[in-house]
């Protein structure tokens, strides 16, 4: 049973209580978990990828270090390096390499947390929801729930995420990412585990320390930091990949414009 939501005073947040039946059969109110920690709103990747976007204030923080190469085991590293070199050369020649986006597939985790377009974070009791504009991706982080074992998680693009607040840091664990979802073409197993530590640096900047663990493919945890800049007033747009004009050239292995 739920209690009606009540407002303690004109400036207070709306509180919703939950009625729990005690052993005596009488209902006792419990306050729902805190819903707002300040990460609500629209965010864009930082450093900004286009001039003039987002907040216009002069506040700034140092950019994070470049994302390191994945610490792949030798039997996987050589192939990954060859693919990266080939894609770099194709790009230099003006021949777009094949990507999941060409097939209208979303980035999935963890790539959706640093996609080309902005994302929106919504905090609610028991849940943090991330809506990525690119491909209309939605990710739900369930708070204070037991994490699934990788073998019990139905494969998804965004995987299965659970989180808990440790002080002002949201610690999130994600498993169950489809094995063909790739970040920087990096292979992974179905046992991959992603841990994020998300925190506000100040009211305008947010940090996400990401660690990927996958003993089947990696020699050690793969760790990096992504950052976001708040974009006040930005409203997430609809993104539908309904008119994709590109396909993979079966012989040459890069994108080509479809003949209409």
CSV table of C-alpha atoms in Angstrom, one decimal:
chain,number,residue,atom,x,y,z
A,1,UNK,CA,0.0,0.0,0.0
A,2,UNK,CA,1.2,3.5,-0.7
A,3,UNK,CA,0.7,6.7,1.2
A,4,UNK,CA,-0.3,9.8,-0.7
A,5,UNK,CA,2.7,12.1,-1.5
A,6,UNK,CA,2.9,15.1,0.8
A,7,UNK,CA,4.9,18.3,0.8
A,8,UNK,CA,6.4,19.3,4.2
A,9,UNK,CA,6.5,23.0,3.3
A,10,UNK,CA,6.4,25.2,0.2
A,11,UNK,CA,10.1,24.8,-0.5
A,12,UNK,CA,10.6,21.2,0.3
A,13,UNK,CA,10.8,18.3,-2.1
A,14,UNK,CA,7.8,16.1,-2.6
A,15,UNK,CA,8.0,13.0,-0.3
A,16,UNK,CA,6.3,9.8,-0.9
A,17,UNK,CA,5.9,7.3,1.9
A,18,UNK,CA,5.5,3.6,1.7
A,19,UNK,CA,3.1,1.7,4.0
A,20,UNK,CA,4.6,-1.6,5.2
A,21,UNK,CA,2.5,-4.1,7.1
A,22,UNK,CA,4.0,-5.0,10.4
A,23,UNK,CA,3.7,-8.3,12.2
A,24,UNK,CA,0.6,-7.1,14.0
A,25,UNK,CA,-1.0,-6.3,10.6
A,26,UNK,CA,-0.9,-2.5,11.2
A,27,UNK,CA,0.6,-0.3,8.6
A,28,UNK,CA,3.6,1.8,9.5
A,29,UNK,CA,5.0,4.5,7.2
A,30,UNK,CA,8.6,4.3,5.7
A,31,UNK,CA,10.2,7.1,3.8
A,32,UNK,CA,11.2,6.3,0.3
A,33,UNK,CA,14.9,6.5,-0.6
A,34,UNK,CA,16.2,9.9,-1.3
A,35,UNK,CA,15.5,10.8,-4.9
A,36,UNK,CA,17.6,13.8,-5.7
A,37,UNK,CA,21.4,14.0,-5.3
A,38,UNK,CA,22.0,16.8,-7.9
A,39,UNK,CA,22.7,14.7,-11.0
A,40,UNK,CA,19.3,15.4,-12.5
A,41,UNK,CA,19.3,17.2,-15.9
A,42,UNK,CA,20.9,17.2,-19.3
A,43,UNK,CA,24.6,16.6,-19.8
A,44,UNK,CA,27.0,16.7,-22.7
A,45,UNK,CA,30.5,15.0,-23.1
A,46,UNK,CA,33.4,17.1,-21.8
A,47,UNK,CA,35.6,18.4,-23.4
A,48,UNK,CA,32.8,19.7,-25.6
A,49,UNK,CA,32.9,18.4,-29.1
A,50,UNK,CA,31.3,21.5,-30.8
A,51,UNK,CA,31.8,25.1,-30.0
A,52,UNK,CA,28.9,27.0,-28.5
A,53,UNK,CA,27.1,24.1,-27.0
A,54,UNK,CA,25.9,23.7,-23.4
A,55,UNK,CA,26.5,26.2,-20.6
A,56,UNK,CA,28.0,29.5,-21.4
A,57,UNK,CA,29.6,30.1,-18.0
A,58,UNK,CA,33.4,30.4,-17.8
A,59,UNK,CA,33.8,27.8,-15.1
A,60,UNK,CA,36.0,24.9,-16.2
A,61,UNK,CA,37.9,21.9,-14.9
A,62,UNK,CA,40.9,20.0,-16.3
A,63,UNK,CA,39.9,17.6,-19.0
A,64,UNK,CA,40.3,13.9,-18.2
A,65,UNK,CA,43.3,12.0,-19.5
A,66,UNK,CA,42.8,10.3,-22.9
A,67,UNK,CA,41.2,6.9,-22.7
A,68,UNK,CA,43.9,4.2,-22.7
A,69,UNK,CA,44.0,1.3,-25.1
A,70,UNK,CA,42.4,-1.8,-23.7
A,71,UNK,CA,44.8,-4.2,-21.9
A,72,UNK,CA,43.9,-7.1,-24.1
A,73,UNK,CA,45.6,-10.5,-23.9
A,74,UNK,CA,48.3,-11.1,-26.6
A,75,UNK,CA,46.0,-13.5,-28.5
A,76,UNK,CA,43.4,-10.7,-28.9
A,77,UNK,CA,45.6,-7.6,-29.0
A,78,UNK,CA,47.2,-8.2,-32.4
A,79,UNK,CA,43.9,-8.4,-34.1
A,80,UNK,CA,42.6,-5.4,-32.3
A,81,UNK,CA,45.6,-3.3,-33.3
A,82,UNK,CA,45.2,-4.4,-36.9
A,83,UNK,CA,41.6,-3.3,-37.0
A,84,UNK,CA,42.4,0.0,-35.4
A,85,UNK,CA,45.1,0.7,-37.9
A,86,UNK,CA,42.9,-0.3,-40.8
A,87,UNK,CA,40.0,2.0,-39.6
A,88,UNK,CA,42.5,4.9,-39.2
A,89,UNK,CA,43.7,4.4,-42.7
A,90,UNK,CA,40.1,4.2,-44.1
A,91,UNK,CA,39.2,7.4,-42.3
A,92,UNK,CA,42.3,9.1,-43.7
A,93,UNK,CA,41.2,8.1,-47.2
A,94,UNK,CA,37.7,9.4,-46.6
A,95,UNK,CA,36.2,5.9,-46.6
A,96,UNK,CA,34.1,5.6,-43.4
A,97,UNK,CA,34.9,2.3,-41.6
A,98,UNK,CA,32.0,0.0,-40.7
A,99,UNK,CA,30.3,0.8,-37.4
A,100,UNK,CA,27.4,-0.4,-35.4
A,101,UNK,CA,25.7,3.0,-36.1
A,102,UNK,CA,25.8,2.1,-39.8
A,103,UNK,CA,23.5,-0.8,-38.9
A,104,UNK,CA,21.3,1.5,-36.8
A,105,UNK,CA,22.4,-0.3,-33.6
A,106,UNK,CA,22.9,1.6,-30.4
A,107,UNK,CA,26.3,1.9,-28.7
A,108,UNK,CA,25.1,0.1,-25.6
A,109,UNK,CA,27.3,0.0,-22.4
A,110,UNK,CA,29.6,1.5,-21.7
A,111,UNK,CA,29.8,3.5,-24.9
A,112,UNK,CA,26.4,5.1,-24.5
A,113,UNK,CA,27.8,7.0,-21.5
A,114,UNK,CA,30.0,9.1,-23.8
A,115,UNK,CA,28.0,9.2,-27.0
A,116,UNK,CA,28.0,12.0,-29.6
A,117,UNK,CA,24.8,13.6,-28.4
A,118,UNK,CA,23.7,14.8,-24.9
A,119,UNK,CA,22.1,12.6,-22.3
A,120,UNK,CA,19.5,13.2,-19.6
A,121,UNK,CA,19.7,11.9,-16.1
A,122,UNK,CA,16.5,11.4,-14.1
A,123,UNK,CA,16.6,10.6,-10.4
A,124,UNK,CA,13.6,9.0,-8.7
A,125,UNK,CA,13.1,7.0,-5.6
A,126,UNK,CA,14.9,3.7,-6.0
A,127,UNK,CA,16.1,4.4,-9.5
A,128,UNK,CA,18.4,6.6,-11.7
A,129,UNK,CA,17.4,6.6,-15.4
A,130,UNK,CA,19.8,7.7,-18.2
A,131,UNK,CA,18.3,8.7,-21.5
A,132,UNK,CA,20.9,9.0,-24.3
A,133,UNK,CA,19.7,11.0,-27.2
A,134,UNK,CA,21.6,8.9,-29.7
A,135,UNK,CA,19.4,6.0,-30.8
A,136,UNK,CA,16.9,6.9,-28.0
A,137,UNK,CA,18.8,4.6,-25.6
A,138,UNK,CA,17.4,4.2,-22.1
A,139,UNK,CA,19.3,2.8,-19.2
A,140,UNK,CA,17.8,2.1,-15.7
A,141,UNK,CA,20.0,1.9,-12.7
A,142,UNK,CA,18.2,0.2,-9.8
A,143,UNK,CA,19.3,1.4,-6.4
A,144,UNK,CA,20.1,-0.8,-3.5
A,145,UNK,CA,19.2,-4.1,-5.3
A,146,UNK,CA,21.3,-7.2,-5.4
A,147,UNK,CA,23.4,-7.4,-8.6
A,148,UNK,CA,22.6,-10.3,-11.0
A,149,UNK,CA,25.3,-12.9,-11.7
A,150,UNK,CA,26.5,-12.5,-15.3
A,151,UNK,CA,25.2,-15.9,-16.2
A,152,UNK,CA,21.7,-15.0,-14.9
A,153,UNK,CA,21.4,-11.7,-16.8
A,154,UNK,CA,19.5,-11.7,-20.1
A,155,UNK,CA,21.9,-10.0,-22.6
A,156,UNK,CA,21.0,-6.4,-23.4
A,157,UNK,CA,22.6,-3.5,-25.1
A,158,UNK,CA,22.6,-1.5,-21.9
A,159,UNK,CA,23.0,-4.6,-19.7
A,160,UNK,CA,21.6,-4.8,-16.1
A,161,UNK,CA,22.7,-2.0,-13.8
A,162,UNK,CA,22.4,-1.7,-10.0
A,163,UNK,CA,23.8,1.1,-7.9
A,164,UNK,CA,24.3,2.4,-4.5
A,165,UNK,CA,25.2,5.8,-3.1
A,166,UNK,CA,28.5,5.8,-1.2
A,167,UNK,CA,28.4,9.3,0.2
A,168,UNK,CA,28.2,11.6,-2.8
A,169,UNK,CA,29.3,9.0,-5.3
A,170,UNK,CA,26.9,6.7,-7.2
A,171,UNK,CA,28.6,3.3,-7.6
A,172,UNK,CA,27.1,1.3,-10.4
A,173,UNK,CA,27.7,-2.3,-11.4
A,174,UNK,CA,26.6,-3.5,-14.9
A,175,UNK,CA,26.6,-7.0,-16.3
A,176,UNK,CA,24.8,-8.8,-19.1
A,177,UNK,CA,26.0,-6.7,-22.0
A,178,UNK,CA,25.5,-8.4,-25.4
A,179,UNK,CA,28.9,-9.8,-26.5
A,180,UNK,CA,28.7,-8.0,-29.9
A,181,UNK,CA,28.4,-4.6,-28.3
A,182,UNK,CA,31.9,-3.1,-28.7
A,183,UNK,CA,33.6,0.0,-27.3
A,184,UNK,CA,36.4,1.0,-29.6
A,185,UNK,CA,36.1,-2.4,-31.3
A,186,UNK,CA,37.2,-4.1,-28.1
A,187,UNK,CA,35.9,-7.7,-27.8
A,188,UNK,CA,34.5,-9.0,-24.5
A,189,UNK,CA,32.9,-12.0,-23.0
A,190,UNK,CA,29.4,-12.5,-21.5
A,191,UNK,CA,31.1,-12.3,-18.1
A,192,UNK,CA,32.3,-8.7,-18.5
A,193,UNK,CA,31.6,-6.5,-15.5
A,194,UNK,CA,31.5,-2.7,-15.7
A,195,UNK,CA,31.9,-0.6,-12.5
A,196,UNK,CA,31.2,3.2,-12.6
A,197,UNK,CA,31.8,5.8,-9.9
A,198,UNK,CA,29.7,8.8,-10.8
A,199,UNK,CA,30.0,12.0,-8.8
A,200,UNK,CA,29.5,15.8,-9.1
A,201,UNK,CA,32.7,17.8,-9.2
A,202,UNK,CA,30.6,21.0,-8.8
A,203,UNK,CA,27.2,22.1,-10.0
A,204,UNK,CA,28.4,22.2,-13.6
A,205,UNK,CA,30.6,19.2,-14.0
A,206,UNK,CA,30.2,15.5,-13.4
A,207,UNK,CA,32.8,12.7,-13.4
A,208,UNK,CA,32.4,9.1,-14.3
A,209,UNK,CA,35.3,6.7,-13.4
A,210,UNK,CA,34.8,3.6,-15.5
A,211,UNK,CA,36.4,0.2,-14.9
A,212,UNK,CA,35.9,-2.8,-17.1
A,213,UNK,CA,36.8,-6.3,-15.9
A,214,UNK,CA,36.9,-9.3,-18.1
A,215,UNK,CA,39.5,-11.9,-17.3
A,216,UNK,CA,38.7,-13.9,-20.5
A,217,UNK,CA,40.0,-11.0,-22.7
A,218,UNK,CA,41.8,-8.5,-20.5
A,219,UNK,CA,45.1,-8.9,-18.6
A,220,UNK,CA,43.9,-6.4,-15.9
A,221,UNK,CA,41.0,-4.0,-15.3
A,222,UNK,CA,40.6,-1.4,-18.0
A,223,UNK,CA,40.0,2.0,-16.3
A,224,UNK,CA,39.5,5.5,-17.5
A,225,UNK,CA,37.5,8.7,-16.7
A,226,UNK,CA,34.8,10.4,-18.6
A,227,UNK,CA,33.4,13.8,-17.8
A,228,UNK,CA,30.2,15.7,-18.5
A,229,UNK,CA,29.2,19.4,-18.6
A,230,UNK,CA,25.7,20.4,-17.5
A,231,UNK,CA,23.6,21.8,-20.3
A,232,UNK,CA,20.8,23.8,-18.6
A,233,UNK,CA,17.5,23.9,-20.4
A,234,UNK,CA,18.5,21.3,-23.1
A,235,UNK,CA,15.6,19.0,-24.1
A,236,UNK,CA,16.5,15.6,-25.4
A,237,UNK,CA,15.5,15.2,-29.1
A,238,UNK,CA,14.0,12.2,-30.7
A,239,UNK,CA,16.5,10.1,-32.6
A,240,UNK,CA,15.2,7.5,-35.0
A,241,UNK,CA,17.5,5.7,-37.5
A,242,UNK,CA,14.8,5.4,-40.1
A,243,UNK,CA,16.6,6.6,-43.2
A,244,UNK,CA,20.0,5.0,-43.1
A,245,UNK,CA,21.5,5.4,-46.6
A,246,UNK,CA,24.7,3.5,-45.9
A,247,UNK,CA,25.6,-0.2,-46.0
A,248,UNK,CA,28.8,-2.3,-45.8
A,249,UNK,CA,30.6,-2.9,-49.0
A,250,UNK,CA,31.0,-6.8,-48.9
A,251,UNK,CA,34.3,-6.8,-50.8
A,252,UNK,CA,36.0,-3.6,-49.6
A,253,UNK,CA,34.7,-3.6,-46.0
A,254,UNK,CA,33.8,0.1,-45.6
A,255,UNK,CA,30.6,2.1,-45.7
A,256,UNK,CA,29.1,2.9,-49.1
A,257,UNK,CA,26.1,5.1,-50.0
A,258,UNK,CA,23.2,2.9,-51.1
A,259,UNK,CA,22.1,3.5,-54.7
A,260,UNK,CA,18.5,4.9,-54.5
